[in-house]
PDB file of C-alpha atoms in Angstrom:
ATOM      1  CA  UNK C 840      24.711 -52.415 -29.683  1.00  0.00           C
ATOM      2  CA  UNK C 841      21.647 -53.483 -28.187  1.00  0.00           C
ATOM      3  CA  UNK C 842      18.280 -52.188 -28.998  1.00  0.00           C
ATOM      4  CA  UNK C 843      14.252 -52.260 -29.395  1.00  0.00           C
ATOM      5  CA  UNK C 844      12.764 -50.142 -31.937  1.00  0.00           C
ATOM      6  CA  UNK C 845       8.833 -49.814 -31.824  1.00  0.00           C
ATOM      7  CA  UNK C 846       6.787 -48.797 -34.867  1.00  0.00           C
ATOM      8  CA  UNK C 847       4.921 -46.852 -34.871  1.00  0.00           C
ATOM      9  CA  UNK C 848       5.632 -43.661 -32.719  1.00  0.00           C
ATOM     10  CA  UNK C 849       2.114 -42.591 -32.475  1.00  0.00           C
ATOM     11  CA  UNK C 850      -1.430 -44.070 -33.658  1.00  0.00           C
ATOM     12  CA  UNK C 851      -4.694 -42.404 -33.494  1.00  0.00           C
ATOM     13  CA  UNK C 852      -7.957 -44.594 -33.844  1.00  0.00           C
ATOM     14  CA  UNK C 853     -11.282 -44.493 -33.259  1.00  0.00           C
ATOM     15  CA  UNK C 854     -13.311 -46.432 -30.352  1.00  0.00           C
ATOM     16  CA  UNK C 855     -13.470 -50.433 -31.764  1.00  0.00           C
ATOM     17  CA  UNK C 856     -10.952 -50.161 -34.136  1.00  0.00           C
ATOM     18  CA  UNK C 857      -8.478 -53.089 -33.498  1.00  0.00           C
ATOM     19  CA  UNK C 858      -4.767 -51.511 -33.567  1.00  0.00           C
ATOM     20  CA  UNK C 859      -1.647 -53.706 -33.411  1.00  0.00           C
ATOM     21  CA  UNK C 860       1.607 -52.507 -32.253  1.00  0.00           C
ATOM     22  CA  UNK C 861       5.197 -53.656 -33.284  1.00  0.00           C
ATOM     23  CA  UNK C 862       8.748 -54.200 -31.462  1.00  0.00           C
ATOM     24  CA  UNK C 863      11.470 -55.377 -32.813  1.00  0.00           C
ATOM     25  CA  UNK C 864      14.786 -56.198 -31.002  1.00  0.00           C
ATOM     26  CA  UNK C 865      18.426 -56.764 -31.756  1.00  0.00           C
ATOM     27  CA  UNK C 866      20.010 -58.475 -28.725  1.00  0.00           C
ATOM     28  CA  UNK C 867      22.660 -60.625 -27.639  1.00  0.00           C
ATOM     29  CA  UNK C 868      21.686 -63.810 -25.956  1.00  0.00           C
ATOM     30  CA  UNK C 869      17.675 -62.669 -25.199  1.00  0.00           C
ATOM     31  CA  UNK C 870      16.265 -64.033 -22.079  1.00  0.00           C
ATOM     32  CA  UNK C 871      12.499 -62.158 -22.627  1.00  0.00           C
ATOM     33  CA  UNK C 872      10.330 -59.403 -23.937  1.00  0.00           C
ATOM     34  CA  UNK C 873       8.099 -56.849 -21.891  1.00  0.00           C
ATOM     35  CA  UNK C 874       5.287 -55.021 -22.651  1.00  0.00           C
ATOM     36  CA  UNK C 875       4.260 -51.966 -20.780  1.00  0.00           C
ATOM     37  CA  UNK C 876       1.570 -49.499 -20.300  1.00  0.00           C
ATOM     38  CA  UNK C 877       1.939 -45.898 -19.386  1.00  0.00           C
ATOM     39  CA  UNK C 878      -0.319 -43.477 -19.122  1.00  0.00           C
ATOM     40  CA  UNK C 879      -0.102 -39.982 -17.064  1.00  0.00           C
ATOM     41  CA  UNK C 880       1.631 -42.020 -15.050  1.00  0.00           C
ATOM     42  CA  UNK C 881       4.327 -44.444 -13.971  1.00  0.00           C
ATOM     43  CA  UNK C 882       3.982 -47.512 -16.825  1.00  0.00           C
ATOM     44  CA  UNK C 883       2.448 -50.899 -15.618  1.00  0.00           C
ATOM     45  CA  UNK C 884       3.215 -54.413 -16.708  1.00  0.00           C
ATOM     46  CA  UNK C 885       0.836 -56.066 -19.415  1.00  0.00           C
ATOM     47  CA  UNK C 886       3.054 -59.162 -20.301  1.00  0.00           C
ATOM     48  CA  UNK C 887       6.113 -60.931 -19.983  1.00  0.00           C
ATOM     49  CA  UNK C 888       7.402 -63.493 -23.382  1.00  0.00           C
ATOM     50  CA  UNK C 889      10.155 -65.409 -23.599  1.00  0.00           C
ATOM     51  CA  UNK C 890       8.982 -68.445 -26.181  1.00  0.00           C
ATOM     52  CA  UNK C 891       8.009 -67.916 -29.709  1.00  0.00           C
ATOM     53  CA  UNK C 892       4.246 -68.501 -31.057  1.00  0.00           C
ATOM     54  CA  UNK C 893       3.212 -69.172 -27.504  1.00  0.00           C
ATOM     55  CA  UNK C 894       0.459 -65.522 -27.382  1.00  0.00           C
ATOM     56  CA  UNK C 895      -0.166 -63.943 -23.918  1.00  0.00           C
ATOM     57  CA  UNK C 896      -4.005 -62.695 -23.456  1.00  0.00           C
ATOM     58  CA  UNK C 897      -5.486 -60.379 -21.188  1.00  0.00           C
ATOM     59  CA  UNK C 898      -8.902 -59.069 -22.056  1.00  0.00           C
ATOM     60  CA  UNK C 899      -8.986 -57.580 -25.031  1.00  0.00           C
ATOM     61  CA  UNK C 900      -5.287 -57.434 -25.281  1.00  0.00           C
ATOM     62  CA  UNK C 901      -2.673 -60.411 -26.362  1.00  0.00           C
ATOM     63  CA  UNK C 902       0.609 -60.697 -27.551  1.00  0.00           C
ATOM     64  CA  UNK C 903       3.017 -62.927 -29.470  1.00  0.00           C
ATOM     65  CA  UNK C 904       6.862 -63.342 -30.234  1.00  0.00           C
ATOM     66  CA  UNK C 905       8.726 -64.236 -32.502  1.00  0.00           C
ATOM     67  CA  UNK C 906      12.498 -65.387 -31.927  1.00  0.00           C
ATOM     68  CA  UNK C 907      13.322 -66.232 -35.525  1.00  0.00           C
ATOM     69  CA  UNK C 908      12.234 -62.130 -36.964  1.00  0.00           C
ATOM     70  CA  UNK C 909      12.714 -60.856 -33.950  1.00  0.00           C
ATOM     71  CA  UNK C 910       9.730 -59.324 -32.861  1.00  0.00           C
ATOM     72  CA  UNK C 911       7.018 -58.902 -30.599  1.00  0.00           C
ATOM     73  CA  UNK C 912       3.296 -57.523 -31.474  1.00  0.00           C
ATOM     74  CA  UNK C 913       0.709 -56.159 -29.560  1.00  0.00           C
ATOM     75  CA  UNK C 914      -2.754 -56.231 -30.565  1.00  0.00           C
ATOM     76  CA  UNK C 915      -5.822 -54.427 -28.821  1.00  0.00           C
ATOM     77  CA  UNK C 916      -8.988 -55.560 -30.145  1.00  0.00           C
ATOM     78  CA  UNK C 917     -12.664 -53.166 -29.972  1.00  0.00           C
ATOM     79  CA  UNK C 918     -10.454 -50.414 -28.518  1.00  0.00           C
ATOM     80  CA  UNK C 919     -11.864 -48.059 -25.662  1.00  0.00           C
ATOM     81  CA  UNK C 920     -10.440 -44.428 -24.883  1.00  0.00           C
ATOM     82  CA  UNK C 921      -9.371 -45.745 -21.691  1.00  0.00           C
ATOM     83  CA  UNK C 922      -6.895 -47.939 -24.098  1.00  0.00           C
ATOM     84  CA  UNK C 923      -5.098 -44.550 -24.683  1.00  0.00           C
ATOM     85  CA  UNK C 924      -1.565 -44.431 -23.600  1.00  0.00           C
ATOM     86  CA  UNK C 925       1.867 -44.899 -24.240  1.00  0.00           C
ATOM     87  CA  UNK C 926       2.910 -48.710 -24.558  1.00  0.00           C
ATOM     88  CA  UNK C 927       6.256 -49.380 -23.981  1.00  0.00           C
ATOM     89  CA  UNK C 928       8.127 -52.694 -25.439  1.00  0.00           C
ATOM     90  CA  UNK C 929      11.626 -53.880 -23.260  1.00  0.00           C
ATOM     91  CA  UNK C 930      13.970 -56.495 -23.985  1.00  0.00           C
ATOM     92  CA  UNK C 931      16.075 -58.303 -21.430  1.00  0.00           C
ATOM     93  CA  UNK C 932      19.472 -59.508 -22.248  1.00  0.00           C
ATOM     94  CA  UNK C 933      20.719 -62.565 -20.434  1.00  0.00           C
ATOM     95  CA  UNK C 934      23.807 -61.938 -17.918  1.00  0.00           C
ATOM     96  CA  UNK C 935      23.222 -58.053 -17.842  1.00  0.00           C
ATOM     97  CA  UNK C 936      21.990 -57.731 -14.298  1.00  0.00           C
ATOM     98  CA  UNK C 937      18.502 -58.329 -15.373  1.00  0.00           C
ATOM     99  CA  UNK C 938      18.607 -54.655 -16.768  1.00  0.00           C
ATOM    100  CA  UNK C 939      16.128 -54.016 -19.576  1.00  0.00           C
ATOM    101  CA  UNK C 940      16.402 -52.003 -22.817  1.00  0.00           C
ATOM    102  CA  UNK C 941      13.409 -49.808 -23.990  1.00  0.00           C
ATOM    103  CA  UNK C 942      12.068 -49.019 -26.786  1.00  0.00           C
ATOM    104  CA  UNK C 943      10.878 -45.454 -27.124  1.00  0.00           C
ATOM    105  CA  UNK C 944       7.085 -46.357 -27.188  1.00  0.00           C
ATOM    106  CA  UNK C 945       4.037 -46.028 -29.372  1.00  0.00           C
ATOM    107  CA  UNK C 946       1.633 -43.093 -28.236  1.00  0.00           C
ATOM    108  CA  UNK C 947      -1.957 -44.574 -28.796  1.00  0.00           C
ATOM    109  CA  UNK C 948      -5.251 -42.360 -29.259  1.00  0.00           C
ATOM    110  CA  UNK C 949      -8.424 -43.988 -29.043  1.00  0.00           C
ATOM    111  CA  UNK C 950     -11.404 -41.074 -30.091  1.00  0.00           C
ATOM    112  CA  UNK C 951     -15.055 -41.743 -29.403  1.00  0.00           C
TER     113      UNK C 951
ATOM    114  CA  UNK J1166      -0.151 -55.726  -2.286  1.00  0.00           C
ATOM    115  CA  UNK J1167       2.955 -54.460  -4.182  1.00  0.00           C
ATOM    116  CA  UNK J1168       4.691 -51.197  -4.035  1.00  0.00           C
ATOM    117  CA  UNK J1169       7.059 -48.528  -4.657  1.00  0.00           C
ATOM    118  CA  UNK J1170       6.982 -45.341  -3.303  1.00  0.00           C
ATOM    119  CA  UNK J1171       8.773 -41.820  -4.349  1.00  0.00           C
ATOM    120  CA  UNK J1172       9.285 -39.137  -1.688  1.00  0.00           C
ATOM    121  CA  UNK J1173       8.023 -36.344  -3.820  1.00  0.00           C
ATOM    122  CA  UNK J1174       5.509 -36.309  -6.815  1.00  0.00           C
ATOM    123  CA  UNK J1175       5.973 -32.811  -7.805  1.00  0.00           C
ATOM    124  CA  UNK J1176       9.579 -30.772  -6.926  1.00  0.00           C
ATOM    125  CA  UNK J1177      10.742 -27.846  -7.763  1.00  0.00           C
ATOM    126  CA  UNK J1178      14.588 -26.486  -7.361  1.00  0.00           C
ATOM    127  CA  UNK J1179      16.833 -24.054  -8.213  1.00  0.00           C
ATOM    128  CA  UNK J1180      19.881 -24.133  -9.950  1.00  0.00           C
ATOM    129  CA  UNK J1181      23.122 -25.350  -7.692  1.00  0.00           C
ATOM    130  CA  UNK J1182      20.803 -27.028  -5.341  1.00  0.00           C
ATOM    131  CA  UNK J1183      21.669 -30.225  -3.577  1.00  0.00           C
ATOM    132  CA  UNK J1184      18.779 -32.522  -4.394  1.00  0.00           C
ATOM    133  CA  UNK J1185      17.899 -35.645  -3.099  1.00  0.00           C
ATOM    134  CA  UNK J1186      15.227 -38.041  -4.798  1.00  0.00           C
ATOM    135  CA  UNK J1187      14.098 -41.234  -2.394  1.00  0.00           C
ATOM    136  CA  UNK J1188      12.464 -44.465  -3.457  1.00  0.00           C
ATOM    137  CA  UNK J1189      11.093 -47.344  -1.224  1.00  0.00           C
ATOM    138  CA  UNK J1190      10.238 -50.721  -2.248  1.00  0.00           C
ATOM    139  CA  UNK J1191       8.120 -53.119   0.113  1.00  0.00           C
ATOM    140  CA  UNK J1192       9.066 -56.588  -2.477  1.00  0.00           C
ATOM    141  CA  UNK J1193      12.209 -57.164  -0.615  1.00  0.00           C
ATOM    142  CA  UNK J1194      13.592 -56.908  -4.331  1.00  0.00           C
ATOM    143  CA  UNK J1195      17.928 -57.193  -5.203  1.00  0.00           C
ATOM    144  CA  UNK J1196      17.179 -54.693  -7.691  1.00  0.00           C
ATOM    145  CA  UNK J1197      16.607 -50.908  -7.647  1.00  0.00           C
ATOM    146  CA  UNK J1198      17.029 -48.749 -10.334  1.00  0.00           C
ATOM    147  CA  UNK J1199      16.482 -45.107 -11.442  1.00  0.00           C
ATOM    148  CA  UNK J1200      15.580 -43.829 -14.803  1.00  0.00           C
ATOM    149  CA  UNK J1201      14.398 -40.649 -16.069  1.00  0.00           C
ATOM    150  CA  UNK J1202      12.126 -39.735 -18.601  1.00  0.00           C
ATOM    151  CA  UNK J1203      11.405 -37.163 -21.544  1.00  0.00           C
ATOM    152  CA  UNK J1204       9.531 -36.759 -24.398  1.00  0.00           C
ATOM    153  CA  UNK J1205      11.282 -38.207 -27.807  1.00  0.00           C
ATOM    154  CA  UNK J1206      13.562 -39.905 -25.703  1.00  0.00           C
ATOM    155  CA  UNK J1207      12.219 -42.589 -23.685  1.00  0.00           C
ATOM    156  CA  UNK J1208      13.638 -44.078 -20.566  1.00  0.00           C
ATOM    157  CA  UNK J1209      16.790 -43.415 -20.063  1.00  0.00           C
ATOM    158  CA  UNK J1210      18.782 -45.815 -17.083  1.00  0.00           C
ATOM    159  CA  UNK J1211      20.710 -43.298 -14.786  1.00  0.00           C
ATOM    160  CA  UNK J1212      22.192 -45.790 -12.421  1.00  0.00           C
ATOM    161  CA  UNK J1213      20.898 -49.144 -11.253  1.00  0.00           C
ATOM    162  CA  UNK J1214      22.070 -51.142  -7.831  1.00  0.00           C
ATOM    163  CA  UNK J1215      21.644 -55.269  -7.350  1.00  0.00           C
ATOM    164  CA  UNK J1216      22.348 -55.134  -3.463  1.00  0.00           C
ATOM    165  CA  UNK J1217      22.898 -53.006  -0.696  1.00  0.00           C
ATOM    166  CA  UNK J1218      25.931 -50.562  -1.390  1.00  0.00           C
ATOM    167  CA  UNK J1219      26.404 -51.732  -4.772  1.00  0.00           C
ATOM    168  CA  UNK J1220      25.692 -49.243  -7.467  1.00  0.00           C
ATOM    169  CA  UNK J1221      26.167 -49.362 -11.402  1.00  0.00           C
ATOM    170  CA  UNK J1222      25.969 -46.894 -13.914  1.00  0.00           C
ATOM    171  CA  UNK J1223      23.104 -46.409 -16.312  1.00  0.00           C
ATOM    172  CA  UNK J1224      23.724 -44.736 -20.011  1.00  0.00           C
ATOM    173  CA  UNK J1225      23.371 -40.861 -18.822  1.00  0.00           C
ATOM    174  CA  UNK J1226      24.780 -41.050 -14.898  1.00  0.00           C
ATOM    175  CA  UNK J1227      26.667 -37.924 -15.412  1.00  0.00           C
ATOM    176  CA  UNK J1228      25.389 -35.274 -13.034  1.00  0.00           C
ATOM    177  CA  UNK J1229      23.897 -37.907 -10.677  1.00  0.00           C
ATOM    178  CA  UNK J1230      25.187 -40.135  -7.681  1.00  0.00           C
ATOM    179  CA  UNK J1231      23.055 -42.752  -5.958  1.00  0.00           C
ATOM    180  CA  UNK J1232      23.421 -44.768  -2.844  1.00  0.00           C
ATOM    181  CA  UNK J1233      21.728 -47.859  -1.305  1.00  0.00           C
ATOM    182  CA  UNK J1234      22.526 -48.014   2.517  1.00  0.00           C
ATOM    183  CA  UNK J1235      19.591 -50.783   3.020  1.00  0.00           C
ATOM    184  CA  UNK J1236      17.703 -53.004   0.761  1.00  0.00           C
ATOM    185  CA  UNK J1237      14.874 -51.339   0.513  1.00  0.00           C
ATOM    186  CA  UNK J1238      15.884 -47.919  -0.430  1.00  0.00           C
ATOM    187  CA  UNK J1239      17.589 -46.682  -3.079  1.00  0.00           C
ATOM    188  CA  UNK J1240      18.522 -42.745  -3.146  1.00  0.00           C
ATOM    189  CA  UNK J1241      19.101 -40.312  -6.239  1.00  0.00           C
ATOM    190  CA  UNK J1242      21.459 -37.093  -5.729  1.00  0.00           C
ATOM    191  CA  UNK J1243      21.658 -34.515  -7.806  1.00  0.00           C
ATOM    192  CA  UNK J1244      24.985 -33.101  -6.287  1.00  0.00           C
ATOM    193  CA  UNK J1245      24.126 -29.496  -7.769  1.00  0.00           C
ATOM    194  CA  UNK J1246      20.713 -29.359 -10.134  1.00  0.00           C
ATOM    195  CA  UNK J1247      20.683 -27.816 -13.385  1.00  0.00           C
ATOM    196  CA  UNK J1248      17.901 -26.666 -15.834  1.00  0.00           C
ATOM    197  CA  UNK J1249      18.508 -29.868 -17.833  1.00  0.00           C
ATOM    198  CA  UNK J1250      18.148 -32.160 -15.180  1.00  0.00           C
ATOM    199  CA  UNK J1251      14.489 -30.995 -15.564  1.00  0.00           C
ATOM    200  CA  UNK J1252      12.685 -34.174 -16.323  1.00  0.00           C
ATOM    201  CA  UNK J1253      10.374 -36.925 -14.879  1.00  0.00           C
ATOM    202  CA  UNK J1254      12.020 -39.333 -12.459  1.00  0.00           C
ATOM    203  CA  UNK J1255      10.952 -42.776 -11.973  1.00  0.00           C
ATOM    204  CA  UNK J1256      12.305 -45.498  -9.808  1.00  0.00           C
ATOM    205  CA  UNK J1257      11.992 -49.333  -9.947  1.00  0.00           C
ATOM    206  CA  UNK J1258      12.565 -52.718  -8.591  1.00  0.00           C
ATOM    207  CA  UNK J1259      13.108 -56.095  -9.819  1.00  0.00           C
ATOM    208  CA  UNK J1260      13.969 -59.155  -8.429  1.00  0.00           C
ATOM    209  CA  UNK J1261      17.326 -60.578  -9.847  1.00  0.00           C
ATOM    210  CA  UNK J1262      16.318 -64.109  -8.857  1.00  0.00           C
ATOM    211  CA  UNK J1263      12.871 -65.221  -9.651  1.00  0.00           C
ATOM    212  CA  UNK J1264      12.566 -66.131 -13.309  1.00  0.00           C
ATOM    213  CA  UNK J1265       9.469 -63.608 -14.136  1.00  0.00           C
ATOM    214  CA  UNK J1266      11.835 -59.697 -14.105  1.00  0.00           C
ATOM    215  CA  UNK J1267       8.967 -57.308 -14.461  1.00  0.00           C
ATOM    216  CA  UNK J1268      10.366 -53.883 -12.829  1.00  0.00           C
ATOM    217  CA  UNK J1269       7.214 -52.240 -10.897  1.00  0.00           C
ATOM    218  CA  UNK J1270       7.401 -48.394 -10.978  1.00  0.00           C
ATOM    219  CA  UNK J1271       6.755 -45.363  -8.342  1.00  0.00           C
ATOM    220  CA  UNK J1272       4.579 -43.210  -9.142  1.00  0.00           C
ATOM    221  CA  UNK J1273       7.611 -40.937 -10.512  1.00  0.00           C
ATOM    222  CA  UNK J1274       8.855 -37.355  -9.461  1.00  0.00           C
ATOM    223  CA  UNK J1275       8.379 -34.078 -11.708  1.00  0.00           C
ATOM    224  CA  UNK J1276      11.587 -32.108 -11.171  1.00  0.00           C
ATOM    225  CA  UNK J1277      11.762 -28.706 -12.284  1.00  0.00           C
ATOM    226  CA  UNK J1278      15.077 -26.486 -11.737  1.00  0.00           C
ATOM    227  CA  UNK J1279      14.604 -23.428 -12.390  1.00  0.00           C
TER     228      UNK J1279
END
């Protein structure tokens, strides 16, 4: 069965820490990885993978795969409290309708 | 700039209502889908549709019924609500043809039944 597991559940840090957050997939024939943030809200896109060691950057955010392990991180450098929310990791299977599985997420806290 | 678009943000029902939940996308997207959402247990797919009047279910469709009469709309039924149906709704689209498959969210329903 298909799924994305994301360590860990919940994180709390203070403001400039650097946090990095895991996903790790088991899926037949994988076509890409998402990365999502949610906060009180409906989630929005950070970045889309689909090639190993190639890292996506935005800001102070970037993120890397790994097709061999299986795995995606996210890292957050000099974290802010706006940084606080739930980020979500999804895995696209090839041939399923472009349908995504999700990982359950990893609840950040960033404290001043 | 992109969008979807939820008929209600906050709803409250009773129990045995009929219940209808619409979403709107402007993308011209194949796909729609609907998920809901609740603590400890992620998203959960309810049902999902790739065209106009076609319709697939999610892992939990059981108390729900959907249907897509045009492209751009995609409709969630609760056929009679119950209190575990309470939960946050969110609908989104995808295209099923462009290589880049980000889904973009509405802002999501909170659906009480009381």
């Amino acid at each position: 069965e298909d799924k994305v597991v994301q360590s860990p559940l919940s994180l709390v840090v203070h403001e400039g820490d650097t946090v990095t957050l895991n996903c790790s997939y088991e899926v037949t024939n994988f076509r890409s990885l998402l990365w999502y943030k949610q906060e009180k809200k409906a989630p929005t896109f950070l970045f889309m993978l689909t090639s190993s060691g190639i890292e996506k950057k935005s800001g102070r955010l970037s993120s890397i795969l790994d097709k061999k392990e299986l795995f995606s991180i996210l890292n957050i450098t000099a974290t802010q409290t706006g940084d606080s929310a739930v980020y979500l990791c999804a895995v696209e299977p090839a041939g399923n309708n472009r349908k995504l599985i999700w990982g359950l997420g990893t609840s950040l806290a960033v404290n001043p | 700039d992109v969008k979807v678009t939820q008929s209600s943000r906050y709803l409250v029902k009773r129990t045995g209502e009929k219940v209808f939940l619409e979403c709107v996308q402007d993308m011209d997207h194949e796909n729609m889908f609907w998920y809901r959402q609740d603590p400890g247990l992620g998203l959960r797919l309810i049902y999902f549709s790739y065209d106009v009047k076609m319709k697939e279910k999610g892992d939990i469709p059981e108390g729900y019924s959907v249907s897509r009469e045009k492209k751009e709309r995609f409709s969630l039924i609760l056929e009679s609500a119950s209190t575990n149906q309470t939960s946050m709704y969110l609908c989104a689209s995808s295209s099923l043809f462009l290589r880049d498959n980000e889904q973009f969210f509405g802002p999501g329903t909170r659906l009480t039944v009381l």
